[in-house]
Amino acid sequence: MKILIAVLPLLAGFLLDCILGDPYSLPHPIRLIGRLISALEKWARNAFANHLTAGGTILALIVLMTSAGIPLAVLFLCYRVNIWLGAAAESILCYYMLAARCLRSESMKVYRAISENDTEKARTAVSMIVGRDTKPLDRNGIIRAAVETVAENTSDGVTAPMLYMGLGGAVLGFFYKAANTMDSMIGYTSEKYLHIGKFAAKLDDVLNYIPSRLTALLMILSAGILRLDMKNAWRIWRRDRRNHASPNSAQTEAVCAGALDVRLAGDAYYFGELHKKPFIGDNIREIENEDIRRANRLMYCTSALMLILCTAVRALLWGIIL
């Protein structure tokens, strides 16, 4: 019974995300974390104007302690009242941390706009899910950006939090999501964020090191299951998995590029500044709109494999503890 309680939140959270996606009409813990980061950034810039690296470190520590501490207190109280109440509360918290349905929904907005030959609508849609400047992108660039986002966020948005929830429940999952959210908001190398976001960026690199590589291996397996180019996925991953400034971001992008037989990445603009980037994958064929759907299928299959693995690990850990 206790092992069932241990694995239930992870399974229920994934199922809820697949069915419901992000509840835009309700307060979302990750959006609340984002507001906390924004407020603390303003504070840190004022309080540590001449020591932004130190200010950014303190900012990160406050966000991490708050983001993990509140779920810990809530779950402690719920489990003290009733074990099923605790499991239900933890299931909801796990659901909030997974973004597979949201990732698919947002990327498919790009797909539908391209299908309607509405490039401006597609550019607007992709601007909601990427950090780069989208104005310079042509039709194929927009599709490429959507595919890259699905590939990269398969790890950041789904399998990495799933892995941390498998190891330490919703509390460890929120610790990871807080770090990842900070990286997406202030972990840039531009002049504005280089110092204040330094600690957050490094922490995110550390936390994603193992999840990104494990996700890449599961994505290669998924390519075979889905009858995509598994052999090329393995080849491109081995060759191009380091073709990114981040030690983790190219892991899943390389697999996706290889599985789809397309070329991803390359130069991109951020905040009006051109960043020179190497390509990932070979231009075996021209990228097409259908690749957005293929990337989403790859994401879901990879997520399902990670769910199986994390459920088994959590059951094993609780079996040892008990």
Tab-separated table of C-alpha atoms in Angstrom:
chain	number	residue	atom	x	y	z
A	1	MET	CA	0.000	0.000	0.000
A	2	LYS	CA	2.777	2.461	0.903
A	3	ILE	CA	4.576	1.771	-2.389
A	4	LEU	CA	1.317	2.528	-4.222
A	5	ILE	CA	1.051	5.822	-2.343
A	6	ALA	CA	4.663	6.582	-3.292
A	7	VAL	CA	4.198	6.095	-7.058
A	8	LEU	CA	0.617	7.373	-7.343
A	9	PRO	CA	1.421	11.132	-7.391
A	10	LEU	CA	3.844	10.740	-10.290
A	11	LEU	CA	1.461	8.587	-12.334
A	12	ALA	CA	-1.572	10.744	-11.537
A	13	GLY	CA	0.358	13.960	-12.224
A	14	PHE	CA	1.407	12.787	-15.678
A	15	LEU	CA	-2.105	11.586	-16.500
A	16	LEU	CA	-3.645	14.890	-15.373
A	17	ASP	CA	-1.184	16.818	-17.516
A	18	CYS	CA	-1.978	14.663	-20.565
A	19	ILE	CA	-5.714	15.251	-20.100
A	20	LEU	CA	-5.900	18.835	-18.835
A	21	GLY	CA	-2.655	20.619	-19.619
A	22	ASP	CA	-1.864	23.878	-17.852
A	23	PRO	CA	-4.926	25.462	-16.171
A	24	TYR	CA	-4.530	29.001	-17.539
A	25	SER	CA	-7.546	30.228	-15.562
A	26	LEU	CA	-6.097	29.139	-12.198
A	27	PRO	CA	-3.045	30.353	-10.251
A	28	HIS	CA	-0.044	28.305	-11.349
A	29	PRO	CA	2.844	27.649	-8.925
A	30	ILE	CA	5.457	28.077	-11.662
A	31	ARG	CA	4.015	31.454	-12.652
A	32	LEU	CA	4.088	32.439	-8.973
A	33	ILE	CA	7.755	31.418	-8.843
A	34	GLY	CA	8.311	33.588	-11.909
A	35	ARG	CA	6.741	36.585	-10.172
A	36	LEU	CA	8.933	35.985	-7.131
A	37	ILE	CA	12.022	35.914	-9.364
A	38	SER	CA	11.000	39.178	-11.062
A	39	ALA	CA	10.414	40.915	-7.735
A	40	LEU	CA	13.685	39.674	-6.273
A	41	GLU	CA	15.592	40.662	-9.411
A	42	LYS	CA	14.506	44.287	-8.949
A	43	TRP	CA	15.483	44.091	-5.276
A	44	ALA	CA	18.865	42.511	-6.015
A	45	ARG	CA	19.735	45.069	-8.683
A	46	ASN	CA	19.085	47.881	-6.222
A	47	ALA	CA	20.579	46.278	-3.112
A	48	PHE	CA	23.650	44.799	-4.851
A	49	ALA	CA	24.199	47.304	-7.651
A	50	ASN	CA	27.979	46.880	-7.461
A	51	HIS	CA	27.931	43.157	-6.606
A	52	LEU	CA	25.376	41.618	-8.971
A	53	THR	CA	26.889	38.117	-8.812
A	54	ALA	CA	26.402	38.063	-5.039
A	55	GLY	CA	22.916	39.536	-5.409
A	56	GLY	CA	22.012	36.902	-7.968
A	57	THR	CA	23.259	34.144	-5.675
A	58	ILE	CA	21.153	35.397	-2.762
A	59	LEU	CA	18.174	35.783	-5.114
A	60	ALA	CA	18.559	32.161	-6.225
A	61	LEU	CA	18.860	30.801	-2.686
A	62	ILE	CA	15.706	32.633	-1.565
A	63	VAL	CA	13.767	31.336	-4.581
A	64	LEU	CA	14.966	27.757	-4.049
A	65	MET	CA	14.167	27.711	-0.322
A	66	THR	CA	10.734	29.254	-0.860
A	67	SER	CA	9.838	27.048	-3.825
A	68	ALA	CA	10.748	23.824	-2.018
A	69	GLY	CA	9.799	24.911	1.497
A	70	ILE	CA	6.153	25.757	0.817
A	71	PRO	CA	5.347	22.405	-0.881
A	72	LEU	CA	7.207	20.607	1.918
A	73	ALA	CA	5.053	22.314	4.568
A	74	VAL	CA	1.822	21.713	2.642
A	75	LEU	CA	2.557	18.029	2.064
A	76	PHE	CA	3.725	17.493	5.643
A	77	LEU	CA	0.393	18.796	6.931
A	78	CYS	CA	-1.694	16.887	4.367
A	79	TYR	CA	0.050	13.572	5.018
A	80	ARG	CA	-0.324	14.109	8.779
A	81	VAL	CA	-4.088	14.512	8.357
A	82	ASN	CA	-4.583	11.562	6.002
A	83	ILE	CA	-2.288	9.566	3.755
A	84	TRP	CA	-4.747	9.730	0.834
A	85	LEU	CA	-5.135	13.476	1.246
A	86	GLY	CA	-1.369	13.766	1.092
A	87	ALA	CA	-1.207	11.617	-2.048
A	88	ALA	CA	-3.942	13.704	-3.672
A	89	ALA	CA	-2.162	16.967	-2.830
A	90	GLU	CA	1.160	15.638	-4.101
A	91	SER	CA	-0.506	14.413	-7.314
A	92	ILE	CA	-1.756	17.941	-8.003
A	93	LEU	CA	1.688	19.400	-7.291
A	94	CYS	CA	3.295	16.873	-9.654
A	95	TYR	CA	0.720	17.750	-12.310
A	96	TYR	CA	1.653	21.421	-12.084
A	97	MET	CA	5.311	20.630	-12.793
A	98	LEU	CA	4.799	18.724	-16.048
A	99	ALA	CA	4.336	20.591	-19.315
A	100	ALA	CA	3.908	17.953	-22.028
A	101	ARG	CA	0.346	18.940	-22.951
A	102	CYS	CA	1.190	22.654	-22.871
A	103	LEU	CA	4.286	22.132	-24.992
A	104	ARG	CA	2.270	20.249	-27.589
A	105	SER	CA	-0.590	22.758	-27.545
A	106	GLU	CA	1.667	25.790	-27.990
A	107	SER	CA	3.778	24.207	-30.728
A	108	MET	CA	0.662	23.051	-32.574
A	109	LYS	CA	-0.487	26.685	-32.727
A	110	VAL	CA	2.572	27.240	-34.900
A	111	TYR	CA	1.709	24.147	-36.940
A	112	ARG	CA	-1.843	25.321	-37.603
A	113	ALA	CA	-0.753	28.846	-38.518
A	114	ILE	CA	1.787	27.482	-41.012
A	115	SER	CA	-0.906	25.174	-42.413
A	116	GLU	CA	-3.027	28.293	-43.009
A	117	ASN	CA	-0.051	30.005	-44.706
A	118	ASP	CA	-0.208	32.735	-42.071
A	119	THR	CA	3.471	33.420	-41.396
A	120	GLU	CA	2.853	36.385	-39.090
A	121	LYS	CA	0.448	34.379	-36.949
A	122	ALA	CA	2.995	31.551	-36.807
A	123	ARG	CA	5.738	34.011	-35.839
A	124	THR	CA	3.580	35.340	-33.015
A	125	ALA	CA	2.806	31.794	-31.839
A	126	VAL	CA	6.448	30.704	-31.825
A	127	SER	CA	7.477	33.900	-29.985
A	128	MET	CA	5.475	32.595	-27.009
A	129	ILE	CA	7.652	29.494	-26.623
A	130	VAL	CA	11.178	30.591	-27.607
A	131	GLY	CA	13.637	33.033	-26.078
A	132	ARG	CA	15.174	34.249	-29.355
A	133	ASP	CA	14.038	37.159	-31.491
A	134	THR	CA	11.476	35.832	-33.968
A	135	LYS	CA	11.204	38.820	-36.327
A	136	PRO	CA	14.165	37.674	-38.508
A	137	LEU	CA	12.730	34.158	-38.959
A	138	ASP	CA	11.279	33.016	-42.279
A	139	ARG	CA	8.732	30.193	-42.637
A	140	ASN	CA	11.280	27.393	-42.272
A	141	GLY	CA	13.015	29.237	-39.452
A	142	ILE	CA	9.746	29.411	-37.539
A	143	ILE	CA	9.158	25.676	-37.991
A	144	ARG	CA	12.756	24.958	-36.970
A	145	ALA	CA	12.374	27.076	-33.821
A	146	ALA	CA	9.194	25.197	-32.848
A	147	VAL	CA	10.856	21.794	-33.374
A	148	GLU	CA	13.932	22.855	-31.384
A	149	THR	CA	11.739	24.062	-28.521
A	150	VAL	CA	9.818	20.786	-28.340
A	151	ALA	CA	13.077	18.826	-28.446
A	152	GLU	CA	14.866	20.872	-25.773
A	153	ASN	CA	11.860	21.169	-23.472
A	154	THR	CA	11.170	17.451	-23.601
A	155	SER	CA	13.893	17.369	-20.975
A	156	ASP	CA	13.435	20.727	-19.222
A	157	GLY	CA	9.645	20.655	-19.146
A	158	VAL	CA	8.802	16.978	-18.769
A	159	THR	CA	11.428	14.300	-18.205
A	160	ALA	CA	13.839	16.225	-15.928
A	161	PRO	CA	11.166	17.264	-13.396
A	162	MET	CA	9.769	13.743	-13.678
A	163	LEU	CA	13.151	12.299	-12.772
A	164	TYR	CA	13.517	14.568	-9.741
A	165	MET	CA	9.976	13.758	-8.626
A	166	GLY	CA	10.843	10.086	-8.967
A	167	LEU	CA	13.831	10.579	-6.683
A	168	GLY	CA	12.413	13.014	-4.144
A	169	GLY	CA	8.716	13.580	-4.776
A	170	ALA	CA	7.067	16.922	-5.446
A	171	VAL	CA	9.425	18.812	-3.118
A	172	LEU	CA	12.556	17.912	-5.094
A	173	GLY	CA	10.568	18.480	-8.276
A	174	PHE	CA	9.782	22.047	-7.206
A	175	PHE	CA	13.435	22.615	-6.302
A	176	TYR	CA	14.362	21.665	-9.863
A	177	LYS	CA	11.578	23.731	-11.459
A	178	ALA	CA	12.608	26.799	-9.460
A	179	ALA	CA	16.183	26.473	-10.740
A	180	ASN	CA	15.010	25.882	-14.293
A	181	THR	CA	12.621	28.848	-14.182
A	182	MET	CA	15.371	31.114	-12.913
A	183	ASP	CA	17.621	29.990	-15.748
A	184	SER	CA	14.929	30.743	-18.332
A	185	MET	CA	14.366	34.220	-16.884
A	186	ILE	CA	17.796	35.472	-15.830
A	187	GLY	CA	20.293	32.835	-16.968
A	188	TYR	CA	21.373	34.649	-20.138
A	189	THR	CA	24.904	35.596	-21.182
A	190	SER	CA	23.878	39.066	-22.324
A	191	GLU	CA	25.376	42.079	-20.536
A	192	LYS	CA	22.151	42.638	-18.587
A	193	TYR	CA	22.035	39.148	-17.048
A	194	LEU	CA	25.619	37.884	-17.187
A	195	HIS	CA	26.353	38.548	-13.501
A	196	ILE	CA	22.972	38.460	-11.781
A	197	GLY	CA	22.040	35.193	-13.492
A	198	LYS	CA	25.414	33.476	-13.198
A	199	PHE	CA	24.578	31.284	-10.193
A	200	ALA	CA	21.156	30.322	-11.591
A	201	ALA	CA	22.633	29.360	-14.965
A	202	LYS	CA	25.375	27.201	-13.420
A	203	LEU	CA	22.933	25.494	-11.055
A	204	ASP	CA	20.606	24.687	-13.948
A	205	ASP	CA	23.535	23.195	-15.880
A	206	VAL	CA	24.377	20.939	-12.925
A	207	LEU	CA	20.789	19.830	-12.294
A	208	ASN	CA	20.174	19.055	-15.969
A	209	TYR	CA	23.425	17.224	-16.652
A	210	ILE	CA	22.131	13.704	-15.997
A	211	PRO	CA	18.447	14.223	-16.985
A	212	SER	CA	19.342	15.669	-20.407
A	213	ARG	CA	21.603	12.739	-21.283
A	214	LEU	CA	19.199	10.127	-19.977
A	215	THR	CA	16.392	11.804	-21.925
A	216	ALA	CA	18.522	11.767	-25.077
A	217	LEU	CA	19.072	8.010	-24.756
A	218	LEU	CA	15.360	7.408	-24.185
A	219	MET	CA	14.586	9.650	-27.172
A	220	ILE	CA	16.852	7.525	-29.373
A	221	LEU	CA	14.907	4.462	-28.244
A	222	SER	CA	11.656	6.346	-28.929
A	223	ALA	CA	12.845	7.106	-32.464
A	224	GLY	CA	13.081	3.366	-33.053
A	225	ILE	CA	9.663	2.718	-31.527
A	226	LEU	CA	8.101	5.415	-33.739
A	227	ARG	CA	9.936	4.178	-36.848
A	228	LEU	CA	11.916	7.352	-37.263
A	229	ASP	CA	15.627	7.323	-38.148
A	230	MET	CA	16.999	5.729	-34.971
A	231	LYS	CA	20.426	5.024	-36.484
A	232	ASN	CA	20.868	8.645	-37.542
A	233	ALA	CA	19.537	9.853	-34.176
A	234	TRP	CA	22.340	7.930	-32.469
A	235	ARG	CA	24.947	9.182	-34.970
A	236	ILE	CA	23.978	12.864	-34.720
A	237	TRP	CA	23.709	12.669	-30.928
A	238	ARG	CA	27.232	11.275	-30.715
A	239	ARG	CA	28.554	13.950	-33.076
A	240	ASP	CA	26.576	17.109	-32.250
A	241	ARG	CA	25.467	16.776	-28.634
A	242	ARG	CA	28.035	19.407	-27.586
A	243	ASN	CA	27.118	21.937	-30.308
A	244	HIS	CA	25.620	24.414	-27.867
A	245	ALA	CA	26.946	26.900	-25.320
A	246	SER	CA	24.980	24.991	-22.682
A	247	PRO	CA	26.359	21.526	-21.872
A	248	ASN	CA	22.815	20.138	-21.886
A	249	SER	CA	20.606	21.864	-24.463
A	250	ALA	CA	22.016	20.131	-27.547
A	251	GLN	CA	21.560	16.629	-26.103
A	252	THR	CA	17.906	16.194	-27.085
A	253	GLU	CA	18.078	18.639	-30.012
A	254	ALA	CA	20.773	16.460	-31.590
A	255	VAL	CA	18.673	13.320	-31.202
A	256	CYS	CA	15.598	15.030	-32.646
A	257	ALA	CA	17.543	16.425	-35.603
A	258	GLY	CA	18.960	12.995	-36.349
A	259	ALA	CA	15.641	11.201	-35.930
A	260	LEU	CA	13.914	13.633	-38.318
A	261	ASP	CA	16.852	13.842	-40.780
A	262	VAL	CA	16.873	17.649	-40.602
A	263	ARG	CA	19.287	20.376	-39.554
A	264	LEU	CA	18.495	22.487	-36.482
A	265	ALA	CA	20.095	25.380	-34.554
A	266	GLY	CA	22.494	27.791	-36.257
A	267	ASP	CA	22.815	31.548	-35.714
A	268	ALA	CA	20.065	33.318	-33.743
A	269	TYR	CA	19.271	36.791	-32.457
A	270	TYR	CA	18.689	37.445	-28.745
A	271	PHE	CA	17.664	40.918	-27.579
A	272	GLY	CA	18.729	42.305	-30.956
A	273	GLU	CA	22.221	40.774	-30.736
A	274	LEU	CA	23.384	38.100	-33.184
A	275	HIS	CA	24.733	34.938	-31.526
A	276	LYS	CA	26.841	32.680	-33.744
A	277	LYS	CA	25.874	29.055	-33.180
A	278	PRO	CA	26.890	25.811	-34.871
A	279	PHE	CA	24.318	23.710	-36.702
A	280	ILE	CA	22.961	20.482	-35.229
A	281	GLY	CA	22.195	17.622	-37.607
A	282	ASP	CA	22.577	17.232	-41.370
A	283	ASN	CA	20.385	18.829	-44.004
A	284	ILE	CA	19.331	15.461	-45.416
A	285	ARG	CA	15.964	16.956	-46.301
A	286	GLU	CA	14.269	20.336	-45.938
A	287	ILE	CA	12.392	20.832	-42.692
A	288	GLU	CA	8.596	20.779	-43.084
A	289	ASN	CA	5.572	21.654	-40.992
A	290	GLU	CA	4.828	17.991	-40.259
A	291	ASP	CA	8.103	17.832	-38.304
A	292	ILE	CA	6.405	19.736	-35.479
A	293	ARG	CA	3.953	16.855	-35.074
A	294	ARG	CA	6.757	14.298	-35.336
A	295	ALA	CA	8.718	16.122	-32.623
A	296	ASN	CA	5.669	16.048	-30.353
A	297	ARG	CA	5.196	12.312	-30.859
A	298	LEU	CA	8.867	11.854	-30.032
A	299	MET	CA	8.386	13.956	-26.898
A	300	TYR	CA	5.394	11.928	-25.675
A	301	CYS	CA	7.026	8.561	-26.313
A	302	THR	CA	10.202	9.676	-24.513
A	303	SER	CA	8.115	10.969	-21.610
A	304	ALA	CA	6.258	7.671	-21.322
A	305	LEU	CA	9.542	5.748	-21.173
A	306	MET	CA	10.861	8.109	-18.489
A	307	LEU	CA	7.620	7.695	-16.523
A	308	ILE	CA	8.058	3.911	-16.544
A	309	LEU	CA	11.674	4.253	-15.425
A	310	CYS	CA	10.933	6.797	-12.672
A	311	THR	CA	7.971	4.805	-11.357
A	312	ALA	CA	10.180	1.724	-11.098
A	313	VAL	CA	12.945	3.703	-9.360
A	314	ARG	CA	10.509	5.253	-6.894
A	315	ALA	CA	8.941	1.881	-6.106
A	316	LEU	CA	12.416	0.400	-5.595
A	317	LEU	CA	13.503	3.246	-3.327
A	318	TRP	CA	10.393	2.990	-1.184
A	319	GLY	CA	10.743	-0.785	-1.079
A	320	ILE	CA	14.268	-0.359	0.313
A	321	ILE	CA	13.163	2.345	2.797
A	322	LEU	CA	10.253	0.261	4.016
